XYZ file of N, CA and C in Angstrom:
297
model
N 0.958 -0.840 -0.072
C -0.130 -0.379 -0.512
C 0.656 1.305 0.687
N 1.749 1.454 0.379
C 2.753 2.718 0.437
C 3.558 2.416 -0.800
N 4.538 1.949 -1.289
C 4.270 2.142 -3.128
C 2.809 2.631 -4.083
N 2.130 2.167 -3.089
C 0.427 2.537 -4.364
C 0.326 4.329 -3.648
N 0.715 4.016 -2.054
C 0.921 5.483 -2.112
C 1.648 6.839 -2.698
N 3.090 6.125 -2.599
C 3.993 7.128 -3.317
C 3.763 7.023 -4.904
N 3.356 6.449 -5.173
C 3.558 6.369 -6.787
C 1.819 7.321 -7.303
N 1.327 7.197 -6.247
C 0.330 8.592 -6.604
C 0.533 9.795 -6.364
N 2.050 10.081 -4.637
C 1.777 11.537 -5.109
C 2.910 11.849 -5.437
N 4.159 10.959 -6.910
C 4.369 11.436 -7.396
C 3.983 11.433 -8.500
N 2.516 11.395 -8.792
C 1.681 11.346 -10.399
C 1.091 12.712 -9.629
N 0.753 12.827 -8.865
C 0.026 14.019 -8.611
C 1.117 15.410 -8.535
N 2.042 15.659 -8.335
C 3.463 16.330 -8.056
C 3.940 16.687 -10.118
N 3.946 15.577 -10.864
C 4.324 15.787 -12.173
C 3.782 15.854 -12.823
N 2.323 16.382 -12.616
C 0.975 16.436 -13.447
C 0.436 17.778 -13.204
N 0.957 18.864 -13.927
C 0.550 20.012 -13.497
C -0.834 20.314 -14.500
N -1.695 21.520 -14.338
C -2.770 21.575 -14.349
C -2.508 21.536 -16.393
N -1.783 22.088 -17.052
C -1.375 22.350 -18.831
C -0.925 21.213 -19.046
N -0.839 20.314 -17.993
C 0.735 19.506 -18.698
C 0.499 18.497 -19.919
N -0.740 18.531 -19.369
C -2.180 16.935 -20.243
C -1.841 17.656 -22.108
N -3.047 19.018 -21.362
C -2.749 19.452 -22.247
C -1.741 19.971 -23.469
N -0.706 20.626 -22.396
C 0.423 20.972 -24.080
C 0.847 19.711 -24.164
N 1.076 18.017 -23.652
C 1.813 17.801 -23.791
C 0.628 17.200 -25.187
N -0.642 17.435 -25.516
C -1.622 16.597 -26.199
C -1.415 17.399 -27.608
N -0.796 18.371 -27.308
C -0.895 19.671 -28.629
C 0.206 19.493 -29.034
N 1.403 20.000 -28.287
C 2.667 19.761 -28.217
C 3.749 19.008 -29.166
N 2.403 17.265 -29.265
C 3.273 15.918 -29.727
C 4.236 16.297 -30.661
N 3.223 16.915 -32.021
C 4.274 15.970 -32.597
C 4.880 17.054 -33.344
N 5.136 18.332 -32.205
C 6.494 18.946 -32.857
C 7.765 18.971 -32.173
N 9.081 19.092 -32.764
C 10.145 18.596 -32.490
C 10.882 20.239 -32.974
N 12.350 19.948 -32.401
C 13.116 21.106 -32.671
C 13.461 21.235 -34.222
N 13.562 20.393 -34.739
C 14.058 20.142 -36.567
C 12.882 20.773 -37.356
N 11.586 21.052 -36.968
C 10.535 21.200 -37.861
C 9.357 20.328 -38.161
N 8.467 20.979 -38.260
C 7.346 20.368 -38.560
C 7.395 18.614 -39.066
N 5.937 17.841 -38.218
C 6.634 16.521 -38.790
C 5.856 16.073 -40.387
N 6.512 15.408 -40.376
C 6.543 15.456 -42.527
C 6.826 13.690 -42.423
N 5.903 13.142 -43.206
C 6.260 11.550 -43.352
C 5.703 11.541 -44.768
N 6.500 10.347 -45.258
C 7.466 9.457 -46.940
C 5.890 9.353 -47.473
N 4.956 9.698 -48.706
C 4.540 9.435 -49.088
C 5.360 9.447 -50.398
N 5.241 7.991 -50.928
C 5.389 7.242 -52.195
C 6.940 8.246 -52.921
N 8.032 8.715 -51.611
C 8.958 9.128 -51.777
C 9.020 10.768 -52.321
N 7.712 11.413 -51.618
C 7.846 12.716 -51.298
C 7.332 12.706 -50.009
N 7.940 13.716 -48.972
C 7.354 14.529 -48.093
C 6.150 15.302 -47.765
N 4.791 14.801 -47.025
C 3.618 15.214 -48.249
C 3.546 16.579 -47.708
N 3.710 17.338 -46.462
C 3.921 19.138 -45.975
C 4.321 19.366 -46.717
N 5.506 19.202 -47.465
C 6.512 20.010 -48.014
C 6.666 20.085 -49.302
N 6.032 19.034 -49.590
C 5.873 18.720 -51.210
C 4.979 20.042 -51.362
N 3.479 20.137 -50.317
C 2.418 20.716 -50.465
C 2.778 21.856 -51.004
N 3.603 22.416 -49.350
C 4.419 24.199 -49.432
C 4.894 24.388 -50.705
N 5.841 23.364 -51.388
C 7.102 24.377 -52.480
C 6.060 24.131 -53.399
N 4.739 23.479 -53.472
C 3.398 23.344 -54.694
C 2.760 24.559 -54.297
N 2.785 24.534 -53.421
C 1.575 26.774 -53.545
C 2.797 28.190 -53.905
N 4.205 27.722 -53.882
C 4.715 28.707 -54.173
C 5.297 28.159 -55.080
N 5.298 27.552 -56.226
C 5.687 27.442 -57.375
C 4.349 28.032 -58.201
N 2.986 27.698 -57.697
C 1.780 28.516 -58.223
C 2.284 29.969 -58.032
N 2.821 30.695 -56.693
C 2.426 31.642 -57.085
C 3.290 32.435 -57.594
N 4.199 31.807 -57.517
C 5.611 32.224 -58.043
C 5.533 32.411 -60.162
N 4.262 31.262 -60.573
C 3.903 31.047 -61.961
C 3.054 32.244 -62.196
N 2.209 32.497 -61.030
C 1.271 33.959 -61.065
C 1.605 34.891 -60.910
N 2.614 35.362 -60.382
C 3.105 36.224 -60.301
C 4.190 37.208 -61.648
N 4.759 35.902 -62.038
C 6.057 36.487 -63.201
C 4.570 36.338 -64.236
N 3.349 35.537 -64.993
C 2.531 36.021 -66.017
C 2.370 37.295 -65.428
N 1.803 37.740 -64.384
C 1.506 39.823 -64.758
C 2.561 40.511 -64.499
N 3.834 39.825 -64.521
C 4.594 40.890 -64.413
C 5.395 40.780 -66.122
N 5.301 39.537 -65.810
C 5.506 39.537 -67.595
C 4.403 40.338 -68.850
N 2.935 40.236 -68.684
C 1.955 40.802 -69.116
C 2.775 42.703 -69.114
N 2.476 42.423 -67.901
C 2.075 44.366 -67.868
C 4.424 45.002 -68.131
N 4.992 43.919 -68.409
C 5.850 44.433 -69.957
C 5.984 43.737 -70.799
N 5.098 43.387 -72.071
C 4.791 43.031 -72.628
C 5.327 41.971 -73.202
N 6.186 41.287 -72.363
C 6.892 40.018 -72.255
C 6.069 38.978 -72.747
N 4.483 38.558 -72.251
C 3.688 37.293 -72.727
C 3.737 37.737 -74.254
N 3.320 38.584 -74.927
C 2.876 38.666 -76.732
C 3.934 38.123 -76.506
N 5.158 37.607 -76.736
C 6.244 37.194 -77.532
C 6.596 36.017 -77.627
N 6.006 35.363 -76.125
C 5.320 33.938 -75.829
C 4.611 32.928 -77.075
N 4.747 32.495 -77.263
C 4.384 31.284 -78.143
C 3.231 30.161 -77.523
N 4.443 30.057 -75.987
C 3.208 28.489 -75.794
C 3.395 29.195 -73.767
N 2.754 29.736 -73.814
C 2.561 30.395 -72.643
C 2.131 29.236 -71.299
N 1.330 28.849 -71.872
C 0.861 27.571 -70.584
C 2.262 26.735 -70.206
N 2.618 26.150 -71.234
C 4.178 25.219 -71.009
C 5.145 26.381 -70.263
N 4.687 27.615 -70.097
C 6.074 28.324 -70.153
C 5.988 28.566 -69.007
N 4.274 29.022 -68.329
C 4.415 29.539 -66.904
C 4.684 28.173 -66.099
N 4.266 26.797 -66.877
C 4.343 25.649 -65.844
C 5.072 25.049 -65.595
N 6.269 25.501 -66.365
C 7.553 25.440 -65.767
C 8.831 26.460 -65.362
N 7.650 27.796 -65.313
C 8.678 28.202 -64.673
C 8.135 27.945 -62.801
N 6.685 27.435 -63.237
C 5.844 27.191 -61.626
C 6.688 26.073 -61.249
N 7.616 25.409 -61.725
C 8.127 23.495 -61.868
C 9.571 24.203 -60.926
N 9.746 24.789 -61.835
C 11.593 24.697 -61.842
C 11.689 26.009 -60.421
N 10.068 26.604 -60.152
C 10.659 27.756 -58.671
C 10.287 26.813 -57.088
N 9.155 25.705 -57.991
C 8.889 24.830 -56.423
C 10.343 23.638 -56.289
N 10.314 23.313 -57.490
C 11.690 22.363 -57.216
C 13.510 23.306 -57.374
N 13.782 24.565 -56.903
C 13.801 25.205 -56.219
C 14.361 25.673 -54.947
N 13.078 25.975 -54.288
C 12.082 25.850 -53.393
C 13.185 24.665 -52.367
N 12.188 23.539 -53.243
C 12.571 22.471 -52.518
C 14.300 21.756 -51.852
N 15.000 22.469 -53.095
C 16.647 22.070 -52.915
C 17.245 23.176 -51.548
N 17.071 24.293 -52.129
C 17.192 25.606 -50.362
C 16.392 25.870 -49.292
N 15.335 24.872 -49.753
C 15.222 25.035 -47.569
C 15.110 23.745 -47.460
N 15.410 22.393 -47.809
C 15.115 20.906 -47.127
C 16.081 20.283 -47.732
N 16.680 21.018 -48.371
C 18.410 20.307 -48.663
C 17.771 18.960 -49.979
N 19.175 18.240 -50.390
C 19.062 16.849 -50.541
C 18.511 16.104 -49.899
């Protein structure tokens, strides 16, 4: 009975009011960054972030090209903007997350 009493006393001392909630909320966080898992060879949240950055870069480059008049001389606009977005996304992946 004495061991059980000591265990309960240690448990009460170790658990603070916000201990359980903070452990649940911060369980996935690490020092290295957000949790990511490999999904068919690509790390799931990371490639989505790089894709969003690539889309934003392609849209902003299209606006810049239209304003400067470069868009008028492009023959394959869709493939040009698609490749610029992919290049930006891949460079972001390479610079931010490394090889």
